Amino acid sequence: LVEDIITGLSRVNSFFVIARNSSFTYKGRAVDLRQVGRELGVRYVLEGSIRRAGSRVRISGQLVDAISGHHVWTNRFEGDVSDIFDLQDKVTESVVGAVEPSIRLQEIKQARMKPTEYISAYDLYLRALPRFYSMTREGFADVRRLTNEALSIDPGFTLAKALGAYIRSLSVSQCWHQPDDIRVAARMAREVLAEARDDPTSLRFAAQVIAYSAKDYEMALRTIERSLLLNPNSAQGHTGSGWVNAHSSRPLVAIEHFHRAMRLSPVDPEKGIALSGIGMSYLMLERYEEALAWGERALHEMPNYGSSHRVVIMALVKLNRLDEAQTAARRLMEAFPTYTLTLQRQINPWLDEVFAERYVEALGISGVPE
């Protein structure tokens, strides 16, 4: 089990993971985790225990900040000895899937506290992430500025370039874009593909841009598949895969990836994006009651995400609940006053042209202006 977890964590490019031979020297010993951190030269220590009572097994784990001693993440798993291998796979997936976003959020906090003179390109990238998660016009402007600053420090820092491409692409969907954003986003994403073949996070961002802005669905699918091959337990990678598959007219596959993302990281900052993707996928399947339910959940989780507003509107129109659809459309236009049907036709990210037409038609029926 420990070896599987070490292997899984080692697939995250931004992690420096101690080899099994070093970490196993602490097996069965009562140790001070701060001392372990100092001896191994690491910031975080993952420890756990396995207890057995009859045919039942209980596995517990905790991630500790080795400097402050604070718990970053804890969880417990239970199962039957007869299913030990299935339980082992479940624990590995859950631990690796949860530890990555937990450490990322902790590192974001650390980056915010650093004095300006000690800021690195990676620190600027970390500072940009919560501004992206804010899903606000001001936040997106900050992401542009911070990723540009990171690239001025390190022009070869592909994570910053990938996030910069993604934020430009998403800005179009949110109606916060600049005139050349679609073209620039596509160019930056293709540069990332050439420069970051082994960085799953960069590839995830690039894949979504290639699908949405460049509309090269085959390339986007190949790119997101490579991202998940490099890090199969990345919640945000599966969220990205969900959207790439949705844009590529594969809604059932998309739904599987969105659910996997939420299972790996139930309180992920991108959860609202995944929920919205499930709703959009059900629209494509013409399962409108389910689309509405998921769209409403997405709006509750992330109220400023434009896609979720549109999911709710189309579902209500298709369910012939026109008064509610018109109310939902007014909320959309209050949040995004420059959004129009013309813009939606221009940015149409869907491989399925029939769905794209139904989508625009439903928005028009609700009262979204031409």
XYZ file of N, CA and C in Angstrom, residues 6-212:
621
model
N 3.360 5.980 -2.716
C 4.587 6.676 -3.118
C 4.652 6.807 -4.638
N 4.321 5.722 -5.341
C 4.331 5.756 -6.805
C 3.331 6.767 -7.339
N 2.127 6.773 -6.748
C 1.100 7.711 -7.192
C 1.496 9.153 -6.966
N 2.041 9.453 -5.786
C 2.457 10.827 -5.485
C 3.628 11.258 -6.363
N 4.482 10.314 -6.714
C 5.653 10.638 -7.534
C 5.265 11.081 -8.938
N 4.039 10.764 -9.347
C 3.584 11.169 -10.679
C 3.210 12.645 -10.744
N 3.100 13.296 -9.584
C 2.787 14.725 -9.561
C 4.096 15.483 -9.727
N 4.269 16.145 -10.864
C 5.557 16.758 -11.202
C 6.044 17.764 -10.177
N 5.119 18.469 -9.538
C 5.526 19.518 -8.603
C 5.929 18.966 -7.238
N 5.805 17.652 -7.029
C 6.159 17.048 -5.744
C 7.559 16.450 -5.792
N 8.296 16.640 -4.699
C 9.542 15.909 -4.467
C 9.207 14.848 -3.422
N 9.193 13.583 -3.832
C 8.745 12.495 -2.962
C 9.938 11.631 -2.570
N 10.097 11.416 -1.267
C 11.207 10.602 -0.768
C 11.020 9.142 -1.172
N 12.108 8.501 -1.580
C 12.058 7.107 -2.007
C 11.652 6.186 -0.860
N 11.112 5.029 -1.220
C 10.578 4.093 -0.232
C 11.628 3.645 0.775
N 12.871 3.436 0.345
C 13.892 2.926 1.267
C 14.147 3.895 2.413
N 14.123 5.198 2.120
C 14.324 6.193 3.175
C 13.109 6.286 4.082
N 11.923 6.327 3.490
C 10.717 6.481 4.309
C 10.449 5.243 5.152
N 10.851 4.078 4.679
C 10.594 2.844 5.428
C 11.449 2.735 6.688
N 12.496 3.553 6.815
C 13.324 3.479 8.030
C 12.545 3.911 9.266
N 11.421 4.598 9.080
C 10.611 5.061 10.219
C 9.463 4.108 10.534
N 9.367 3.017 9.791
C 8.252 2.090 9.960
C 8.211 1.524 11.380
N 7.046 1.614 12.004
C 6.848 1.025 13.326
C 7.442 1.806 14.473
N 7.996 2.984 14.209
C 8.619 3.786 15.265
C 7.738 4.972 15.637
N 7.747 5.312 16.913
C 7.087 6.544 17.356
C 8.038 7.696 17.063
N 7.658 8.563 16.157
C 8.579 9.604 15.710
C 7.917 10.977 15.791
N 8.760 11.996 15.909
C 8.325 13.390 15.841
C 8.317 13.780 14.365
N 7.137 14.070 13.825
C 7.038 14.335 12.394
C 7.830 15.565 11.967
N 8.001 16.521 12.871
C 8.831 17.683 12.525
C 10.283 17.254 12.342
N 10.733 16.339 13.204
C 12.092 15.827 13.087
C 12.248 15.027 11.793
N 11.228 14.234 11.462
C 11.256 13.472 10.214
C 11.391 14.422 9.025
N 10.622 15.499 9.056
C 10.694 16.478 7.971
C 12.082 17.064 7.821
N 12.710 17.393 8.959
C 14.069 17.954 8.907
C 15.061 16.927 8.377
N 14.958 15.682 8.851
C 15.913 14.653 8.433
C 15.796 14.323 6.947
N 14.564 14.336 6.429
C 14.358 13.978 5.025
C 14.373 15.186 4.093
N 14.352 16.385 4.681
C 14.355 17.593 3.861
C 13.050 17.820 3.124
N 11.916 17.531 3.792
C 10.611 17.701 3.157
C 9.725 18.615 3.997
N 8.751 19.234 3.343
C 7.832 20.150 4.029
C 6.630 19.405 4.613
N 6.210 18.313 3.944
C 5.014 17.591 4.364
C 5.333 16.123 4.598
N 4.673 15.553 5.598
C 4.855 14.138 5.926
C 3.483 13.474 5.927
N 3.379 12.372 5.193
C 2.153 11.577 5.174
C 2.392 10.325 6.001
N 1.583 10.134 7.037
C 1.723 8.945 7.867
C 0.368 8.267 8.005
N 0.401 6.997 8.389
C -0.856 6.281 8.553
C -0.667 4.997 9.319
N -1.782 4.308 9.525
C -1.749 3.048 10.266
C -2.804 2.109 9.703
N -2.594 0.823 9.938
C -3.547 -0.207 9.523
C -3.889 -1.048 10.742
N -5.177 -1.177 11.027
C -5.637 -2.003 12.149
C -6.606 -3.056 11.628
N -6.523 -4.228 12.243
C -7.402 -5.322 11.818
C -8.168 -5.861 13.015
N -9.470 -6.078 12.817
C -10.317 -6.697 13.839
C -11.153 -7.759 13.144
N -10.771 -9.021 13.314
C -11.451 -10.099 12.615
C -11.225 -9.981 11.122
N -12.310 -9.898 10.380
C -12.196 -9.789 8.924
C -12.220 -8.342 8.439
N -12.310 -7.393 9.391
C -12.385 -5.983 9.026
C -11.018 -5.312 9.136
N -10.760 -4.382 8.230
C -9.510 -3.627 8.219
C -9.846 -2.139 8.236
N -9.135 -1.396 9.086
C -9.293 0.057 9.132
C -7.948 0.697 8.810
N -7.941 1.572 7.822
C -6.727 2.266 7.398
C -6.938 3.759 7.616
N -6.025 4.388 8.336
C -6.127 5.829 8.574
C -4.879 6.518 8.047
N -5.037 7.763 7.630
C -3.896 8.519 7.118
C -4.034 9.986 7.448
N -2.908 10.657 7.570
C -2.919 12.093 7.819
C -1.708 12.741 7.162
N -1.928 13.925 6.628
C -0.870 14.717 6.020
C -0.573 15.874 6.957
N 0.693 16.002 7.350
C 1.085 16.981 8.364
C 2.125 17.934 7.788
N 1.961 19.213 8.072
C 2.975 20.213 7.747
C 4.123 20.031 8.736
N 5.279 19.603 8.228
C 6.392 19.253 9.111
C 7.031 20.465 9.772
N 6.717 21.659 9.329
C 7.262 22.863 9.966
C 6.346 23.354 11.076
N 5.058 23.478 10.767
C 4.117 23.997 11.771
C 3.521 22.906 12.644
N 3.522 21.661 12.145
C 2.884 20.570 12.873
C 1.387 20.492 12.655
N 0.829 21.374 11.844
C -0.611 21.395 11.596
C -1.018 20.261 10.652
N -2.223 19.727 10.884
C -2.768 18.708 10.000
C -3.366 19.382 8.759
N -2.917 18.950 7.597
C -3.414 19.492 6.337
C -4.585 18.662 5.818
N -4.547 17.355 6.075
C -5.586 16.441 5.566
C -5.593 15.185 6.420
N -6.772 14.645 6.686
C -6.905 13.360 7.379
C -8.071 12.600 6.767
N -7.994 11.275 6.833
C -9.123 10.454 6.371
C -8.972 9.042 6.921
N -10.078 8.297 6.858
C -10.083 6.919 7.348
C -10.864 6.057 6.365
N -10.380 4.833 6.167
C -11.002 3.908 5.228
C -11.218 2.573 5.929
N -12.332 1.917 5.611
C -12.624 0.615 6.198
C -13.054 -0.345 5.102
N -12.745 -1.625 5.313
C -13.139 -2.638 4.348
C -12.941 -4.025 4.900
N -13.241 -5.016 4.064
C -13.133 -6.412 4.459
C -11.843 -7.002 3.914
N -11.244 -7.900 4.700
C -9.982 -8.529 4.289
C -10.141 -9.250 2.959
N -11.331 -9.797 2.720
C -11.553 -10.531 1.473
C -11.455 -9.620 0.248
N -11.649 -8.315 0.459
C -11.553 -7.347 -0.643
C -10.322 -6.461 -0.490
N -9.257 -7.008 0.092
C -8.116 -6.189 0.476
C -7.480 -5.474 -0.713
N -7.438 -6.129 -1.873
C -6.799 -5.485 -3.024
C -7.657 -4.345 -3.567
N -8.977 -4.549 -3.579
C -9.857 -3.449 -3.982
C -9.743 -2.291 -3.002
N -9.675 -2.616 -1.701
C -9.539 -1.576 -0.684
C -8.218 -0.835 -0.859
N -7.163 -1.581 -1.148
C -5.848 -0.965 -1.340
C -5.875 0.006 -2.516
N -6.520 -0.393 -3.618
C -6.629 0.499 -4.775
C -7.439 1.745 -4.429
N -8.530 1.547 -3.674
C -9.380 2.676 -3.288
C -8.613 3.658 -2.413
N -7.856 3.123 -1.449
C -7.096 3.984 -0.545
C -6.033 4.758 -1.324
N -5.317 4.071 -2.204
C -4.283 4.738 -2.998
C -4.873 5.872 -3.821
N -5.968 5.587 -4.523
C -6.618 6.608 -5.348
C -7.066 7.792 -4.503
N -7.685 7.501 -3.362
C -8.224 8.572 -2.520
C -7.117 9.422 -1.913
N -6.062 8.773 -1.429
C -4.969 9.508 -0.794
C -4.267 10.405 -1.810
N -3.891 9.831 -2.937
C -3.178 10.618 -3.944
C -4.071 11.735 -4.479
N -5.348 11.416 -4.711
C -6.264 12.417 -5.231
C -6.505 13.566 -4.279
N -6.498 13.287 -2.968
C -6.775 14.330 -1.975
C -5.525 15.100 -1.575
N -4.385 14.435 -1.538
C -3.158 15.077 -1.069
C -2.715 16.185 -2.025
N -2.824 15.944 -3.335
C -2.360 16.957 -4.296
C -3.071 18.298 -4.113
N -4.426 18.358 -4.140
C -5.063 19.673 -3.939
C -4.870 20.228 -2.539
N -4.740 19.352 -1.530
C -4.520 19.835 -0.163
C -3.182 20.558 -0.051
N -2.141 19.969 -0.618
C -0.825 20.611 -0.590
C -0.834 21.880 -1.436
N -1.531 21.839 -2.580
C -1.580 23.031 -3.425
C -2.200 24.203 -2.664
N -3.293 23.960 -1.964
C -3.937 25.037 -1.204
C -3.040 25.537 -0.081
N -2.315 24.615 0.564
C -1.393 25.016 1.623
C -0.255 25.862 1.054
N 0.245 25.481 -0.111
C 1.325 26.236 -0.741
C 0.847 27.614 -1.205
N -0.415 27.693 -1.617
C -0.978 28.997 -1.973
C -0.944 29.927 -0.767
N -1.317 29.405 0.392
C -1.278 30.212 1.621
C 0.140 30.688 1.908
N 1.113 29.783 1.738
C 2.507 30.158 1.993
C 2.978 31.226 1.010
N 2.593 31.085 -0.263
C 3.024 32.048 -1.281
C 2.470 33.437 -0.999
N 1.247 33.496 -0.485
C 0.643 34.794 -0.167
C 1.400 35.513 0.942
N 2.051 34.751 1.824
C 2.713 35.329 2.989
C 4.145 35.769 2.700
N 4.694 35.384 1.548
C 6.093 35.697 1.256
C 6.283 37.184 0.967
N 7.375 37.776 1.469
C 7.695 39.163 1.112
C 7.942 39.281 -0.388
N 7.627 40.424 -0.952
C 7.705 40.624 -2.399
C 9.094 40.323 -2.956
N 10.136 40.664 -2.198
C 11.495 40.489 -2.734
C 11.897 39.020 -2.872
N 11.116 38.110 -2.258
C 11.454 36.691 -2.335
C 10.500 35.908 -3.243
N 9.693 36.610 -4.009
C 8.703 35.954 -4.851
C 9.380 35.336 -6.081
N 9.069 34.063 -6.350
C 9.577 33.368 -7.533
C 8.457 33.249 -8.566
N 8.813 32.756 -9.752
C 7.801 32.550 -10.789
C 6.736 31.569 -10.305
N 7.164 30.529 -9.592
C 6.202 29.545 -9.085
C 5.299 30.162 -8.027
N 5.844 31.030 -7.179
C 5.017 31.725 -6.187
C 3.932 32.557 -6.877
N 4.300 33.214 -7.957
C 3.322 34.019 -8.690
C 2.229 33.133 -9.281
N 2.614 31.970 -9.775
C 1.626 31.006 -10.279
C 0.677 30.579 -9.162
N 1.236 30.285 -7.988
C 0.399 29.887 -6.856
C -0.545 31.011 -6.440
N -0.061 32.240 -6.488
C -0.925 33.376 -6.152
C -2.037 33.555 -7.187
N -1.768 33.151 -8.425
C -2.776 33.295 -9.480
C -3.925 32.301 -9.317
N -3.645 31.114 -8.784
C -4.673 30.074 -8.724
C -5.928 30.492 -7.965
N -5.821 31.027 -6.738
C -7.061 31.405 -6.046
C -7.807 32.538 -6.737
N -7.101 33.369 -7.494
C -7.784 34.419 -8.252
C -8.578 33.802 -9.405
N -8.066 32.720 -9.976
C -8.840 31.961 -10.963
C -10.065 31.342 -10.297
N -9.865 30.712 -9.141
C -10.980 30.060 -8.450
C -12.060 31.056 -8.028
N -11.700 32.333 -7.874
C -12.689 33.332 -7.456
C -13.789 33.505 -8.496
N -13.472 33.195 -9.756
C -14.426 33.306 -10.860
C -15.062 34.699 -10.908
N -14.186 35.730 -10.869
C -14.630 37.118 -10.994
C -13.810 37.812 -12.069
N -14.359 38.881 -12.618
C -13.633 39.658 -13.627
C -12.306 40.171 -13.063
N -12.350 40.687 -11.834
C -11.135 41.211 -11.204
C -10.122 40.092 -10.966
N -10.619 38.934 -10.555
C -9.738 37.798 -10.332
C -9.050 37.353 -11.605
N -9.802 37.307 -12.705
C -9.218 36.896 -13.978
C -8.166 37.902 -14.447
N -8.421 39.191 -14.210
C -7.421 40.209 -14.567
C -6.142 39.997 -13.764
N -6.291 39.624 -12.499
C -5.118 39.343 -11.668
C -4.351 38.131 -12.187
N -5.073 37.110 -12.659
C -4.398 35.922 -13.201
C -3.553 36.304 -14.412
N -4.100 37.119 -15.289
C -3.318 37.577 -16.449
C -2.038 38.277 -15.987
N -2.206 39.196 -15.042
C -1.052 39.977 -14.570
C -0.016 39.073 -13.914
N -0.459 38.174 -13.039
C 0.473 37.329 -12.291
C 1.177 36.326 -13.198
N 0.453 35.738 -14.149
C 1.112 34.795 -15.060
C 2.070 35.527 -15.998
N 1.717 36.741 -16.403
C 2.648 37.532 -17.222
C 3.920 37.853 -16.439
N 3.760 38.215 -15.161
C 4.927 38.494 -14.315
C 5.785 37.241 -14.156
N 5.131 36.094 -13.955
C 5.877 34.841 -13.803
C 6.687 34.543 -15.058
N 6.082 34.765 -16.225
C 6.786 34.501 -17.480
C 7.891 35.514 -17.741
N 7.766 36.714 -17.197
C 8.852 37.695 -17.341
C 10.060 37.279 -16.510
N 9.809 36.594 -15.378
C 10.899 36.080 -14.545
C 11.503 34.827 -15.170
N 10.624 33.936 -15.665
C 11.069 32.666 -16.240
C 10.247 32.389 -17.500
N 10.736 32.796 -18.677
C 9.973 32.612 -19.920
C 9.681 31.148 -20.248
N 10.435 30.232 -19.667
C 10.216 28.815 -19.937
C 9.305 28.126 -18.943
N 8.646 28.896 -18.074
C 7.787 28.325 -17.034
C 6.424 27.987 -17.646
N 6.279 26.744 -18.090
C 5.093 26.374 -18.868
C 3.809 26.361 -18.042
N 3.888 26.126 -16.737
C 2.670 26.167 -15.921
C 2.005 27.540 -16.008
N 2.816 28.589 -15.925
C 2.269 29.945 -16.024
C 1.711 30.201 -17.416
N 2.405 29.723 -18.439
C 1.913 29.915 -19.807
C 0.605 29.155 -20.018
N 0.528 27.935 -19.475
C -0.685 27.128 -19.629
C -1.869 27.769 -18.920
N -1.643 28.258 -17.696
C -2.726 28.922 -16.971
C -3.110 30.227 -17.666
N -2.121 30.939 -18.191
C -2.412 32.162 -18.934
C -3.268 31.893 -20.165
N -2.971 30.802 -20.869
C -3.788 30.425 -22.029
C -5.204 30.069 -21.598
N -5.306 29.306 -20.525
C -6.621 28.843 -20.056
C -7.485 30.008 -19.601
N -6.883 30.963 -18.890
C -7.679 32.079 -18.375
C -8.174 32.953 -19.523
N -7.402 33.062 -20.593
C -7.864 33.819 -21.762
C -9.027 33.098 -22.448
N -8.910 31.792 -22.555
C -9.981 31.010 -23.171
C -11.259 31.079 -22.341
N -11.119 30.907 -21.028
C -12.283 30.939 -20.146
C -12.876 32.342 -20.067
N -12.046 33.365 -20.228
C -12.547 34.745 -20.218
C -13.564 34.975 -21.329
N -13.377 34.294 -22.455
C -14.327 34.432 -23.558
C -15.687 33.893 -23.134
N -15.702 32.719 -22.525
C -16.951 32.127 -22.043
C -17.623 33.006 -21.002
N -16.804 33.705 -20.199
C -17.335 34.545 -19.126
C -17.642 35.978 -19.584
N -17.377 36.282 -20.866
C -17.586 37.644 -21.403
C -16.675 38.668 -20.737
N -15.500 38.242 -20.332
C -14.519 39.154 -19.741
C -13.279 39.232 -20.627
N -13.441 38.919 -21.909
C -12.299 38.729 -22.789
C -11.850 40.022 -23.440
N -10.637 39.953 -23.963
C -10.075 41.007 -24.791
C -10.161 40.557 -26.252
N -10.106 41.484 -27.211
C -10.417 41.147 -28.606
C -9.654 39.962 -29.182
N -8.400 39.781 -28.805
C -7.568 38.760 -29.444
C -7.410 37.503 -28.584
N -8.230 37.346 -27.563
C -7.999 36.276 -26.591
C -8.069 34.875 -27.191
N -9.017 34.620 -28.070
C -9.154 33.268 -28.622
C -7.894 32.875 -29.383
N -7.408 33.773 -30.238
C -6.209 33.467 -31.030
C -4.980 33.320 -30.142
N -4.815 34.241 -29.183
C -3.645 34.196 -28.302
C -3.680 32.952 -27.422
N -4.855 32.607 -26.908
C -4.975 31.415 -26.064
C -4.578 30.166 -26.839
N -5.063 30.040 -28.072
C -4.735 28.871 -28.888
C -3.236 28.806 -29.171
N -2.628 29.961 -29.481
C -1.178 29.982 -29.741
C -0.392 29.557 -28.508
N -0.747 30.116 -27.354
C -0.039 29.769 -26.120
C -0.198 28.286 -25.794
N -1.395 27.754 -26.007
C -1.630 26.341 -25.704
C -0.778 25.441 -26.595
N -0.648 25.800 -27.860
C 0.183 24.983 -28.755
C 1.656 25.070 -28.356
N 2.086 26.213 -27.873
C 3.452 26.326 -27.363
C 3.647 25.411 -26.153
N 2.648 25.352 -25.294
C 2.728 24.469 -24.123
C 2.860 23.015 -24.566
N 2.113 22.616 -25.587
C 2.200 21.237 -26.075
C 3.616 20.901 -26.528
N 4.295 21.872 -27.106
C 5.660 21.637 -27.588
C 6.684 21.646 -26.464
N 6.361 22.344 -25.364
C 7.352 22.561 -24.309
C 7.143 21.701 -23.066
N 5.967 21.130 -22.882
C 5.650 20.486 -21.592
C 5.014 19.120 -21.784
N 5.681 18.258 -22.514
C 5.114 16.942 -22.808
C 4.941 16.075 -21.566
N 5.644 16.391 -20.481
C 5.596 15.532 -19.300
C 5.049 16.240 -18.066
N 4.365 17.340 -18.237
C 3.767 18.059 -17.114
C 2.249 17.924 -17.197
N 1.638 17.073 -16.375
C 0.200 16.807 -16.512
C -0.680 18.025 -16.306
N -0.292 18.925 -15.395
C -1.128 20.100 -15.147
C -1.107 21.047 -16.338
N 0.072 21.293 -16.888
C 0.159 22.142 -18.080
C -0.624 21.535 -19.238
N -0.517 20.222 -19.398
C -1.230 19.554 -20.487
C -2.734 19.632 -20.293
N -3.181 19.554 -19.038
C -4.622 19.655 -18.762
C -5.163 21.006 -19.222
N -4.483 22.092 -18.814
C -4.930 23.427 -19.228
C -4.898 23.556 -20.750
N -3.801 23.085 -21.350
C -3.647 23.213 -22.802
C -4.732 22.441 -23.544
N -5.076 21.254 -23.051
C -6.094 20.433 -23.715
C -7.434 21.150 -23.769
N -7.812 21.789 -22.662
C -9.089 22.495 -22.646
C -9.089 23.674 -23.611
N -7.966 24.365 -23.692
C -7.874 25.497 -24.619
C -7.922 25.013 -26.064
N -7.217 23.923 -26.356
C -7.194 23.387 -27.716
C -8.604 22.983 -28.152
N -9.390 22.434 -27.219
C -10.766 22.059 -27.548
C -11.648 23.289 -27.709
N -11.561 24.223 -26.753
C -12.498 25.356 -26.714
C -12.140 26.444 -27.719
